[in-house]
Coordinates of C-alpha atoms in Angstrom, one line a residue:
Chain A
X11 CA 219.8 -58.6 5.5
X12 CA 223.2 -57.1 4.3
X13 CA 225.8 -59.0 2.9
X14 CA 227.8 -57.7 6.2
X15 CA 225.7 -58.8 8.6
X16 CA 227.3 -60.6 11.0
X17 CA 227.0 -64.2 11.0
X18 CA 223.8 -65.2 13.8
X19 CA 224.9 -67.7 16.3
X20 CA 222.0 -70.4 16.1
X21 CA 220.8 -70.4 20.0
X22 CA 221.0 -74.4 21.5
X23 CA 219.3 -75.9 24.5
X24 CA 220.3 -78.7 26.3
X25 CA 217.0 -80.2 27.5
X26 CA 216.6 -80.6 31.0
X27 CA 215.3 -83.5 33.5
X28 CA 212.6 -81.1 34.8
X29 CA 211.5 -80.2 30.9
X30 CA 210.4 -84.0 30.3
X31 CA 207.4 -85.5 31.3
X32 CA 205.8 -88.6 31.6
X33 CA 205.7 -89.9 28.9
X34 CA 209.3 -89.6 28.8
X35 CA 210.0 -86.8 26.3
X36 CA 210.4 -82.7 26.5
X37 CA 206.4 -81.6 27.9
X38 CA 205.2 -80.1 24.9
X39 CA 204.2 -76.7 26.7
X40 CA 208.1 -76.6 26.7
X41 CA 209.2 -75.4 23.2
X42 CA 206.9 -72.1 23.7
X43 CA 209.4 -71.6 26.5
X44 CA 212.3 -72.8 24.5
X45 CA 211.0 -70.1 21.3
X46 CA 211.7 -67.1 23.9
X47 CA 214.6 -68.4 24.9
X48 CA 215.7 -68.2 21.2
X49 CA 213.9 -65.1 20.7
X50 CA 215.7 -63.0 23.5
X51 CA 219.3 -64.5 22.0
X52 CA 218.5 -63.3 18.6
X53 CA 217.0 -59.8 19.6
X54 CA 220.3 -59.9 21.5
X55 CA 222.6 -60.6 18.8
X56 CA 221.4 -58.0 16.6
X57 CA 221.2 -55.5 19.6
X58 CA 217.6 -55.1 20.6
X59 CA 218.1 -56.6 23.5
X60 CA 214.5 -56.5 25.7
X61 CA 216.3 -55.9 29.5
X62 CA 217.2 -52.3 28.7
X63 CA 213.6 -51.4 27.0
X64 CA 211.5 -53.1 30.1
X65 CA 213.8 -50.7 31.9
X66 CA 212.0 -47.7 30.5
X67 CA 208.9 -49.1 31.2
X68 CA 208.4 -50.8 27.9
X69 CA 207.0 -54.4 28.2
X70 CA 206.2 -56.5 24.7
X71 CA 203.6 -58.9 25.6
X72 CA 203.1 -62.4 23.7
X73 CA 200.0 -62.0 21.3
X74 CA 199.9 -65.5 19.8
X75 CA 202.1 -68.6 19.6
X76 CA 201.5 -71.7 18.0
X77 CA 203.6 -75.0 18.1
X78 CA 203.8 -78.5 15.5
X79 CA 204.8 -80.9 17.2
X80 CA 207.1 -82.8 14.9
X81 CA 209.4 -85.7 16.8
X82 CA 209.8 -86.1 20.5
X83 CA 212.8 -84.9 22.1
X84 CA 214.2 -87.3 24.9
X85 CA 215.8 -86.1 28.1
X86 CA 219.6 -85.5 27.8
X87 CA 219.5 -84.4 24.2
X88 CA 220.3 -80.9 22.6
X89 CA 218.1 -78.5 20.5
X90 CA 218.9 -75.4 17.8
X91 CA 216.2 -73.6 18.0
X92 CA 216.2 -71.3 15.1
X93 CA 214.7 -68.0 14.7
X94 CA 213.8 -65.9 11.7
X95 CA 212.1 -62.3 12.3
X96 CA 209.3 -63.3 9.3
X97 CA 207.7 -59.6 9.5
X98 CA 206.7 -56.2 11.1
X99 CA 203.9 -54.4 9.9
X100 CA 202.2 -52.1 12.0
X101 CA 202.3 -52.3 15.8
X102 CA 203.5 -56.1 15.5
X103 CA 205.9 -58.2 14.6
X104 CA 206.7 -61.8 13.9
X105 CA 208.9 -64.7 14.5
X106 CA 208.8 -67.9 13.3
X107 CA 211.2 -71.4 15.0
X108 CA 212.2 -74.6 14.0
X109 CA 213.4 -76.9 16.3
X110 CA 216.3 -79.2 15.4
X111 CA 218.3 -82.1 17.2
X112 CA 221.7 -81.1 17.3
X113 CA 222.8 -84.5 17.0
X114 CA 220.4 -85.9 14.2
X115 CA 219.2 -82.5 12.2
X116 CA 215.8 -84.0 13.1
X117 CA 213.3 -81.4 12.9
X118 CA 211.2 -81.5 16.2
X119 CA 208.7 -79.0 16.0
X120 CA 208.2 -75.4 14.2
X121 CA 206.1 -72.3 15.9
X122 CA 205.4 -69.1 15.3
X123 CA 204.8 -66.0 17.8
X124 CA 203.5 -62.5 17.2
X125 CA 204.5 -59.5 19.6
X126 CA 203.5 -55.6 19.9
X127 CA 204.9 -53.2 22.7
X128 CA 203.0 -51.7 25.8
X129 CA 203.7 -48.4 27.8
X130 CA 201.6 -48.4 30.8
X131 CA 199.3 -51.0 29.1
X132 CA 198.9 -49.1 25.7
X133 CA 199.6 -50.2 22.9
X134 CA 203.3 -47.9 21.6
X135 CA 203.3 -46.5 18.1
X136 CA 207.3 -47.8 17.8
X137 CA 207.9 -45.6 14.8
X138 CA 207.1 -42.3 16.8
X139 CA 208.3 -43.2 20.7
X140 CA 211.2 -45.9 19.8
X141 CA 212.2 -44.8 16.6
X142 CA 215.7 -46.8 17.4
X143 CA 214.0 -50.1 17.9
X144 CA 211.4 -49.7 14.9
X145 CA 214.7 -49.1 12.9
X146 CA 216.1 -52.1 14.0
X147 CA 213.2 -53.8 13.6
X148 CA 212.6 -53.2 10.2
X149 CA 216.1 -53.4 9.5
X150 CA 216.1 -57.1 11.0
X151 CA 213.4 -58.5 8.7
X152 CA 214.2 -61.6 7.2
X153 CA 216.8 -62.4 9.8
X154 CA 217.3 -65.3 11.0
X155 CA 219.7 -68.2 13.0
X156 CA 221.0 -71.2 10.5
X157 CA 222.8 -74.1 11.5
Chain B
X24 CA 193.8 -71.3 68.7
X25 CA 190.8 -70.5 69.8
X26 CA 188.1 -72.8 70.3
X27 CA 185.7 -71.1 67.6
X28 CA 188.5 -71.1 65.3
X29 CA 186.6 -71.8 62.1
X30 CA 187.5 -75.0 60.7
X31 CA 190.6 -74.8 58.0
X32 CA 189.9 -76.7 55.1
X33 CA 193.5 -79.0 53.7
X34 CA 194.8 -77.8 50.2
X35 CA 194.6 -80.4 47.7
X36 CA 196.0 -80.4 44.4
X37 CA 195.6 -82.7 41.5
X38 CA 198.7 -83.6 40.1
X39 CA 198.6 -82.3 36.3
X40 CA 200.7 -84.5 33.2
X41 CA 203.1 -81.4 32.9
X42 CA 204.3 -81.8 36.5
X43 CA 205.5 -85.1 36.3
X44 CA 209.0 -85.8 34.5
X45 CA 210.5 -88.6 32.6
X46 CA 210.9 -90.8 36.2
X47 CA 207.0 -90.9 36.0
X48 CA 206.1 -88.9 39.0
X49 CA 206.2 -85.7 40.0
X50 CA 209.4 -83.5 39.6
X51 CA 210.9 -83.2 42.8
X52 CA 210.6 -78.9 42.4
X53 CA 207.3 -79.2 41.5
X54 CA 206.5 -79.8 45.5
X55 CA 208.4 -76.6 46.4
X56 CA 205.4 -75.1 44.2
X57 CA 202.4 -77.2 46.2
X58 CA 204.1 -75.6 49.6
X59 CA 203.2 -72.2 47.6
X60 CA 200.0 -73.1 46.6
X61 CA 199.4 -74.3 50.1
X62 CA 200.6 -71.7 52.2
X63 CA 198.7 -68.8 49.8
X64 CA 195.5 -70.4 50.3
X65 CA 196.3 -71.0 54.5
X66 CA 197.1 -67.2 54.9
X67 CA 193.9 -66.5 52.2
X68 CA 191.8 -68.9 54.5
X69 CA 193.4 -67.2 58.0
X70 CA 192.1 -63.7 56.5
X71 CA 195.9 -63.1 55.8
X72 CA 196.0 -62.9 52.0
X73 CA 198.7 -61.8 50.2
X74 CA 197.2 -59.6 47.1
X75 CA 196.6 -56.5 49.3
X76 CA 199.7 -56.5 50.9
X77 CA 201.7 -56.4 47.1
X78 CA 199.7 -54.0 46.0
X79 CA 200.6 -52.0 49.1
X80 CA 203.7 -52.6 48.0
X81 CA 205.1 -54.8 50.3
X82 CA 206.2 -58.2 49.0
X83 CA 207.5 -61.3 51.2
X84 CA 209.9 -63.2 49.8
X85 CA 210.8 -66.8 50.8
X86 CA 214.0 -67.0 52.7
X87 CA 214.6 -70.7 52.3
X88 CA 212.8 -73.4 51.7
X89 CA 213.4 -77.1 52.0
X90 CA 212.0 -80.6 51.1
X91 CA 211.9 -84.6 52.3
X92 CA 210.8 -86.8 49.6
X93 CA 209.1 -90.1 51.4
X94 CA 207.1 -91.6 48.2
X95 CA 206.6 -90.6 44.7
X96 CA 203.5 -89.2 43.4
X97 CA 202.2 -90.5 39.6
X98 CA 200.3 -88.4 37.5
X99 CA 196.6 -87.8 38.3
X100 CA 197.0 -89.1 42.0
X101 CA 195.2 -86.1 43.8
X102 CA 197.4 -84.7 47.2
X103 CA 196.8 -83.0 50.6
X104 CA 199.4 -80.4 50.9
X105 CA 198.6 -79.8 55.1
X106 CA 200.2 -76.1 56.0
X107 CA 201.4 -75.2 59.6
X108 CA 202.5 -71.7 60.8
X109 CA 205.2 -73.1 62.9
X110 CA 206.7 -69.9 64.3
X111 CA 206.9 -65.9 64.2
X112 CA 210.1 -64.2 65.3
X113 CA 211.1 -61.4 64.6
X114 CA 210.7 -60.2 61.3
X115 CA 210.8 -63.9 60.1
X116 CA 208.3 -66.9 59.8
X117 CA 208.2 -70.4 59.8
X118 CA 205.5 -72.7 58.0
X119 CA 206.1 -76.9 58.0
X120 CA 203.9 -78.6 54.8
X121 CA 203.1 -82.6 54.5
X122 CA 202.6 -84.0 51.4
X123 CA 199.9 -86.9 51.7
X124 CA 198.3 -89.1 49.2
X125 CA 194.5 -88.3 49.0
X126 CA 193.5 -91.9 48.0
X127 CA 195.6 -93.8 50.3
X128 CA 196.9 -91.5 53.4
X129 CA 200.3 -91.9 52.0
X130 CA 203.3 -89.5 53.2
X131 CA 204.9 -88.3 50.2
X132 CA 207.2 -85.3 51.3
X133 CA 207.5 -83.4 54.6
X134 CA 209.2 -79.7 54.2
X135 CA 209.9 -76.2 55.7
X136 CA 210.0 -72.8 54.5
X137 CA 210.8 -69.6 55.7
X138 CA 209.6 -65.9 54.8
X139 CA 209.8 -61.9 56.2
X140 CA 208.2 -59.0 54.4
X141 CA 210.4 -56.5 52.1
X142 CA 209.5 -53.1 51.2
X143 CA 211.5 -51.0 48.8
X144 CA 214.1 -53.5 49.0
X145 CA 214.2 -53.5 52.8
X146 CA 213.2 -55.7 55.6
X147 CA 209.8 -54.3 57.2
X148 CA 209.3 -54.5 60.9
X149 CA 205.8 -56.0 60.8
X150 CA 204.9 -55.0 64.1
X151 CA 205.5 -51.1 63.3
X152 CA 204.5 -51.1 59.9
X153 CA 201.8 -53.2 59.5
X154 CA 200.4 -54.0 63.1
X155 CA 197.2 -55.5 61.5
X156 CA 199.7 -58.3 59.9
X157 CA 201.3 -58.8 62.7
X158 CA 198.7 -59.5 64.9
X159 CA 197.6 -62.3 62.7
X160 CA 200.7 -63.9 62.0
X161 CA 200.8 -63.9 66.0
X162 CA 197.4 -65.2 66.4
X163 CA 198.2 -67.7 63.8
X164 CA 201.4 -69.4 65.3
X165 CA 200.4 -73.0 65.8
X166 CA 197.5 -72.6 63.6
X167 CA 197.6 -75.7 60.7
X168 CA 195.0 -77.4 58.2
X169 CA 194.3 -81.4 59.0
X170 CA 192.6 -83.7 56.9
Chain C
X14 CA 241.0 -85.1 44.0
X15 CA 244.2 -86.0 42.5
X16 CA 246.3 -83.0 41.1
X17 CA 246.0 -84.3 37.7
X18 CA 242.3 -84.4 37.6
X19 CA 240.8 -82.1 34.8
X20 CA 239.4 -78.9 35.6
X21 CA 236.0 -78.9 35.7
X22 CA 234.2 -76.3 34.3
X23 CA 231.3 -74.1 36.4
X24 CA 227.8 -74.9 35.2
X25 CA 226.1 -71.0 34.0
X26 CA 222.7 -70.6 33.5
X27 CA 221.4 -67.3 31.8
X28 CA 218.0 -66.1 33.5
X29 CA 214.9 -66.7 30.9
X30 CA 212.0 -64.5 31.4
X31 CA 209.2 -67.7 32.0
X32 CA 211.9 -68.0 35.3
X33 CA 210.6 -64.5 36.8
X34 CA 207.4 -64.4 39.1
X35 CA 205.6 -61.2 39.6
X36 CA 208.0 -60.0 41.8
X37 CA 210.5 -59.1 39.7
X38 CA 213.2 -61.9 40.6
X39 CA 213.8 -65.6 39.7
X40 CA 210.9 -67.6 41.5
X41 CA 212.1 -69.6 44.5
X42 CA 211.4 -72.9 42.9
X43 CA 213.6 -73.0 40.5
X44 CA 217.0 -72.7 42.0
X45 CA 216.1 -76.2 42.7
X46 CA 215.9 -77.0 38.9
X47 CA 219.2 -75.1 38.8
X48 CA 220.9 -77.4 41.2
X49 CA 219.6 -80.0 38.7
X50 CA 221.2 -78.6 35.9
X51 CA 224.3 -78.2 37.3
X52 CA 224.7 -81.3 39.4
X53 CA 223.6 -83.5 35.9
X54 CA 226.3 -81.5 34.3
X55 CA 229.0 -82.0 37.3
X56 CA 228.1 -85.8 37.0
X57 CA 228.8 -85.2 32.8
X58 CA 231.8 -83.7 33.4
X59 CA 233.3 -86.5 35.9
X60 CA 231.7 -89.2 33.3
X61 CA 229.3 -90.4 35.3
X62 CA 226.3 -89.2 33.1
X63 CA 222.8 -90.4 33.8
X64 CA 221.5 -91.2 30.7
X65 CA 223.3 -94.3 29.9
X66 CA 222.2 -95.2 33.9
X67 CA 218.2 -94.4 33.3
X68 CA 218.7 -96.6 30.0
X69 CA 220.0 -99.5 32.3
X70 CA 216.8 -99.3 34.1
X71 CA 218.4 -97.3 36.8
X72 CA 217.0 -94.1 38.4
X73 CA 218.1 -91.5 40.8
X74 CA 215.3 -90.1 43.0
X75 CA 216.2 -86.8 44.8
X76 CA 215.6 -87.9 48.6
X77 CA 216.2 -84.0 49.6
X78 CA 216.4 -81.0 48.8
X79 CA 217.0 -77.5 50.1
X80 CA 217.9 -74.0 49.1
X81 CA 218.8 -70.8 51.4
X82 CA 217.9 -67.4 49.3
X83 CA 220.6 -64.7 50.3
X84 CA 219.4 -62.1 47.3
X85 CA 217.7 -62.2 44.3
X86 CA 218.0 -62.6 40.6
X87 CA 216.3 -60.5 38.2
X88 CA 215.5 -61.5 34.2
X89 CA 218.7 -61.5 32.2
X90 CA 221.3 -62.0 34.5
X91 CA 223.8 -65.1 34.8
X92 CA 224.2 -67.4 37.4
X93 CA 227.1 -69.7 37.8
X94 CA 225.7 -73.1 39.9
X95 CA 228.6 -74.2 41.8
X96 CA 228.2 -78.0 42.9
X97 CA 230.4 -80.0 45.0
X98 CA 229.9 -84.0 46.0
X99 CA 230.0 -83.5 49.5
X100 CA 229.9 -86.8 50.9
X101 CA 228.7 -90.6 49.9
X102 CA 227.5 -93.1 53.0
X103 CA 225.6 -96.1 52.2
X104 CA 223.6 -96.1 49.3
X105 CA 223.5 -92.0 49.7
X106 CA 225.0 -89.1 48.1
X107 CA 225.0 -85.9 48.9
X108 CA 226.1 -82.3 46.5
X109 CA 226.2 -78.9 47.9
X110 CA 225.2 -75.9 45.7
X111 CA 226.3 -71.9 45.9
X112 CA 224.5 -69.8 43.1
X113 CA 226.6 -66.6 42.3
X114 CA 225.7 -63.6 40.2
X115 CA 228.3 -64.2 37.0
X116 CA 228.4 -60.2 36.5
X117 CA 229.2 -59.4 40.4
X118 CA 230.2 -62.2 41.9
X119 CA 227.2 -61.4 44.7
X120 CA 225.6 -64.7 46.4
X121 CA 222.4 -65.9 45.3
X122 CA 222.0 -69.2 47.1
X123 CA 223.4 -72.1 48.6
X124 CA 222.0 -75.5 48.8
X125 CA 222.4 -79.3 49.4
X126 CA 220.3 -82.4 47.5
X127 CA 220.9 -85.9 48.5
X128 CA 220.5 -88.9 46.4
X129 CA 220.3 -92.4 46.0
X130 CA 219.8 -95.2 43.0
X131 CA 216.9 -97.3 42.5
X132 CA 216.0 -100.1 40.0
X133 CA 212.5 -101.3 40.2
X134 CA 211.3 -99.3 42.8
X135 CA 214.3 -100.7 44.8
X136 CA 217.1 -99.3 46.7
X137 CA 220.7 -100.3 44.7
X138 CA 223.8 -101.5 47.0
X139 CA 226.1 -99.5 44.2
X140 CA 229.3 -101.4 45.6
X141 CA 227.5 -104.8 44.5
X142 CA 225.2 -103.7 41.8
X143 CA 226.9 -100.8 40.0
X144 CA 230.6 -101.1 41.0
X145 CA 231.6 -98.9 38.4
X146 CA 229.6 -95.8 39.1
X147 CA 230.0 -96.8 42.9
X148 CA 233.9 -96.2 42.8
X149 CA 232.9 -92.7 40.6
X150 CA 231.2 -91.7 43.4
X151 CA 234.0 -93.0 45.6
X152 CA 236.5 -91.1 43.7
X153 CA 234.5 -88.0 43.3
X154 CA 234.1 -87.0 46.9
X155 CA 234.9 -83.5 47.3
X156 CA 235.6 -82.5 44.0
X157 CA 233.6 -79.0 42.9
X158 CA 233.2 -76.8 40.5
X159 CA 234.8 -73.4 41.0
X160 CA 234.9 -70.0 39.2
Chain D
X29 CA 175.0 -84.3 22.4
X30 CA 171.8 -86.0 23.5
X31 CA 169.4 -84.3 26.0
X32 CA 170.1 -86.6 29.1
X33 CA 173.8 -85.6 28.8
X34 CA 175.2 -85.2 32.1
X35 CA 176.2 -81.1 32.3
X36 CA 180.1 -80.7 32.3
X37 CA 181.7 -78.7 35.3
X38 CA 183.4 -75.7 33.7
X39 CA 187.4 -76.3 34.8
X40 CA 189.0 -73.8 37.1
X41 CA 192.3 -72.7 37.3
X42 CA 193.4 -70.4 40.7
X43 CA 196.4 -68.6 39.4
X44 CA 199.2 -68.7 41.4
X45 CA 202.4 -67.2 41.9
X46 CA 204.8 -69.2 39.7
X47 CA 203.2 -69.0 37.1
X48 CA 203.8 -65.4 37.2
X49 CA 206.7 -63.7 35.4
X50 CA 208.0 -60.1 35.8
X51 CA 205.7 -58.7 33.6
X52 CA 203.1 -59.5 36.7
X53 CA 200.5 -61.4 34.5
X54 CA 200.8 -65.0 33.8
X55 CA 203.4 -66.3 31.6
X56 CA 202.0 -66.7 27.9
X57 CA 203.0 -70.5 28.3
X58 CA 201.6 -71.7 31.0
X59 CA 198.3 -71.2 29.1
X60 CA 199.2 -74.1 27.0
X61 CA 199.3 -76.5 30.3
X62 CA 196.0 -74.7 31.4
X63 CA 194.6 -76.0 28.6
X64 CA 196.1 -79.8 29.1
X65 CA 194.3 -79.4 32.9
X66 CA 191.1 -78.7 31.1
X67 CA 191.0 -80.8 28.5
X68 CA 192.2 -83.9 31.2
X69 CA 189.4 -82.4 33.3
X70 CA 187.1 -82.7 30.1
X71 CA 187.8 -86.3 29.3
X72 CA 187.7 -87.5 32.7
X73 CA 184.1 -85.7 32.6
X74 CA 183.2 -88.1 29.9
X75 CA 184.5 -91.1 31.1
X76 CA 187.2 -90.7 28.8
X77 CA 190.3 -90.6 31.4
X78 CA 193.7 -91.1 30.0
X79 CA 195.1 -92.9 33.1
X80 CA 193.9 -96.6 31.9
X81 CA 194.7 -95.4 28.4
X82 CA 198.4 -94.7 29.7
X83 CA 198.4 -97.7 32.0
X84 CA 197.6 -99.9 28.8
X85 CA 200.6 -98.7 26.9
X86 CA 198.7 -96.0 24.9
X87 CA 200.0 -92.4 24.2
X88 CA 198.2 -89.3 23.7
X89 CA 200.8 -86.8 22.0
X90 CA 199.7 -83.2 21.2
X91 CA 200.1 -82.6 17.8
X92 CA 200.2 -79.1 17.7
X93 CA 199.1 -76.3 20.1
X94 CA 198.6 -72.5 19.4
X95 CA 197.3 -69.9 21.6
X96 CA 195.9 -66.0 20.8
X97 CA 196.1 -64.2 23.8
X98 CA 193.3 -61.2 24.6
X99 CA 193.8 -59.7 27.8
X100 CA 195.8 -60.6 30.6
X101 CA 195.5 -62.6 33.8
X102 CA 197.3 -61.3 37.1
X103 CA 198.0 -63.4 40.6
X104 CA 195.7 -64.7 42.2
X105 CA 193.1 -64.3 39.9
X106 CA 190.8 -67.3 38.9
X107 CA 190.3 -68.6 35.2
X108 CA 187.4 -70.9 33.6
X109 CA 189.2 -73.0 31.0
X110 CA 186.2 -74.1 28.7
X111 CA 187.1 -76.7 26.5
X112 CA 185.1 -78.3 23.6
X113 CA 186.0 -81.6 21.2
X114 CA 185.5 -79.8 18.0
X115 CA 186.5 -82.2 15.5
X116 CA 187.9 -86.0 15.1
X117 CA 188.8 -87.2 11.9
X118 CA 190.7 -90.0 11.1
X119 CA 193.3 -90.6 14.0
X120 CA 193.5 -87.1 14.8
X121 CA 191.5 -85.3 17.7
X122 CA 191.1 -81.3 17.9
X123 CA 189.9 -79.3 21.0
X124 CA 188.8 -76.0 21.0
X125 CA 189.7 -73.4 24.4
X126 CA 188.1 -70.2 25.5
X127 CA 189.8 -68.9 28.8
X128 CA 187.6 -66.6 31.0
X129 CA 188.3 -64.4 34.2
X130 CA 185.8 -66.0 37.0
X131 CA 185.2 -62.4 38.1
X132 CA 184.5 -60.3 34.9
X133 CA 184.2 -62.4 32.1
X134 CA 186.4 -61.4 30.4
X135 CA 188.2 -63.2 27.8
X136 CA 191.5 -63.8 28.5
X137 CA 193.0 -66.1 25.6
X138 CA 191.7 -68.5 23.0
X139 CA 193.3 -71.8 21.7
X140 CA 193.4 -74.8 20.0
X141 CA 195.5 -78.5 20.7
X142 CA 195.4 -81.7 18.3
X143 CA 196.0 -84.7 19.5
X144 CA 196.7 -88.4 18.3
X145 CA 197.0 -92.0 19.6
X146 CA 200.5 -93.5 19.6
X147 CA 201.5 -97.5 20.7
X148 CA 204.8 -98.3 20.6
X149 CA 206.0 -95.0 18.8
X150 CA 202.9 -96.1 16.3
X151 CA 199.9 -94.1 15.0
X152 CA 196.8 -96.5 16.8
X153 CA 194.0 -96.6 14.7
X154 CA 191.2 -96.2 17.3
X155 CA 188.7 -97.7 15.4
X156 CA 190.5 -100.8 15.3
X157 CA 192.7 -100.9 18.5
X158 CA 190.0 -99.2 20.8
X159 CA 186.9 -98.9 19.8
X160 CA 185.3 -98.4 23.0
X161 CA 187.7 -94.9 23.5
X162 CA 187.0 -94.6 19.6
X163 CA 183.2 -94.9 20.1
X164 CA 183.5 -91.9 23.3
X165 CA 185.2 -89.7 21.3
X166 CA 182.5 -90.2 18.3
X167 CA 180.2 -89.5 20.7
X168 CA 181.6 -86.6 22.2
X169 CA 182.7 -84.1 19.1
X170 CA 180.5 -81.0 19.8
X171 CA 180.2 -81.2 23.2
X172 CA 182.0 -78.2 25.3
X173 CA 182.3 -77.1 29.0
X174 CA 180.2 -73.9 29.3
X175 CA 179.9 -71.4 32.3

């Protein structure tokens, strides 16, 4: 990461009524959702934004995610959820999360997800047929939101 | 309804932990969902299922839906969601759904939704297009599963 | 409304990819989490938040719900949920919703939820019980959020 | 397991339309609730049912969840979610998933949740507090759901 990269905007949630469960805190299956959320912001803010790409046919499926469940989060209550693009080495790439209350800077959970891109269900070489987003890609390594 | 109508069999559906929310019963949107689940498998049992018909193209979009909450439902109570075709007119139509208890007979919710058929963005005249549809959503007015 | 009442501010919601179905648009269902969001937030914004209620012991089941789908939303785009307090009789209260596309200003939905308190699975006389939050609600009929 | 084990029902999962997104396969997360479905389903099977549990005051957080995801599942297709207890050590529970299209067999995604007991925000030492749920779960590390 450059020493002018602009400054990442750490992407927040406000947890929702219809996110808890139960027993009274954020459903665990929850954070995976909350991880893309984060995800899509921070391809956003460094301009490999997903919308135009599924527009050329271009889909990037989930490959793996994992969750550790840290602290409960309680209905009413506001997440960062912050995302780091740990690597990209051949067809697939990498984020890892943590999850942090706004209010306390207690850590809730950390994840990780992997990713590759599919044309009509193969899997896309980026390098030769989106040689803009493997650039961006490789150029967004390391990158990530802080508080 | 004919007499030798085969028998319709009532949708249940077992409430799952990630449908309740921190009220400890089941989030009020979750039962727009059991209609869906409902009305897929009435039109699958009446021979009218869905899957061909999207990947002929054609998808039918709900055009409103609405709900009545009577009781709440805890988590792992099991729940008849009963399906009626209430009415075909022109290129719309009408189910009713009510929510019951399994264990106890119970009314939990009442609701209503509405639906036509799109294709390419536009509304399909069923009786043109797809004749074969038609004729069962015409047959089926009045049809409904009963415990 | 009196003319020096703050200006509230419209609840957005940016479309997350786990919203989508398969047919391309935001799944039916969860306008009504929408309405959530943005009627929790109206009630924020007037300072009658929930949270401190639910920690009194108090909860707010939805009695209602309903939602009339005039177009559809597709991955990515923003949403502004307008909510107005339409009217409060008895122990009821009522909101109205209109969902517009931030970027066009196109209709996506309207709606209405109605309400009520209960503590210990029992309906609450606000004027007697909750005085405060009754004359809120008294106060806060027919205020909206606008764009 | 001993011989005179009961056999385990292999847990099915219709897919249905919400939990599609506009990719037009399931969403990645709702894999993570399949597996809470199953594993209920699993514990239920062995007289293990979390209902009393929660009725008594107990807790069952998940710990941690991950999921690798092989191929993937489109509407109205149905799923086997196998489950198996693989491991229980100290106050800390681990099952195992395999998820399998009904129709083909193929293998749609594997995964893996751990799980504690909590009272009163407090690790329980099963053991101790419940040996009777301690004693099942003894008892039941091995044995799996197979098709």
């Amino acid at each position: 990461m450059m020493e002018n990269t602009p400054k990442l905007i750490p992407y927040r949630h406000k947890v929702q009524y219809y996110e808890t469960d139960c027993m009274k805190v954020v459903h665990h299956s929850n954070y995976i959702r909350f991880f893309e959320e984060a995800r899509v912001d921070f391809l956003e803010q460094i301009g490999a934004g997903y919308v135009a790409l599924e527009a050329a046919g271009y889909v990037s499926p989930v490959l793996s995610a994992s969750a550790n469940y840290k602290s409960m989060t309680a209905y009413g209550e506001e997440l960062y959820i912050l995302v780091k693009l740990s690597e990209y080495k051949g067809a697939r790439f990498y984020f890892t999360y943590k999850v942090i209350d706004v209010a306390t800077g207690t850590l809730r959970a950390t994840g990780e997800t992997s990713h590759c891109f599919l044309k009509n269900g193969s899997l896309v070489n980026l390098k030769k047929e989106l040689p803009e987003a493997h650039e961006q890609l490789v150029n967004a390594v390391g990158m990530e939101t802080v508080i």
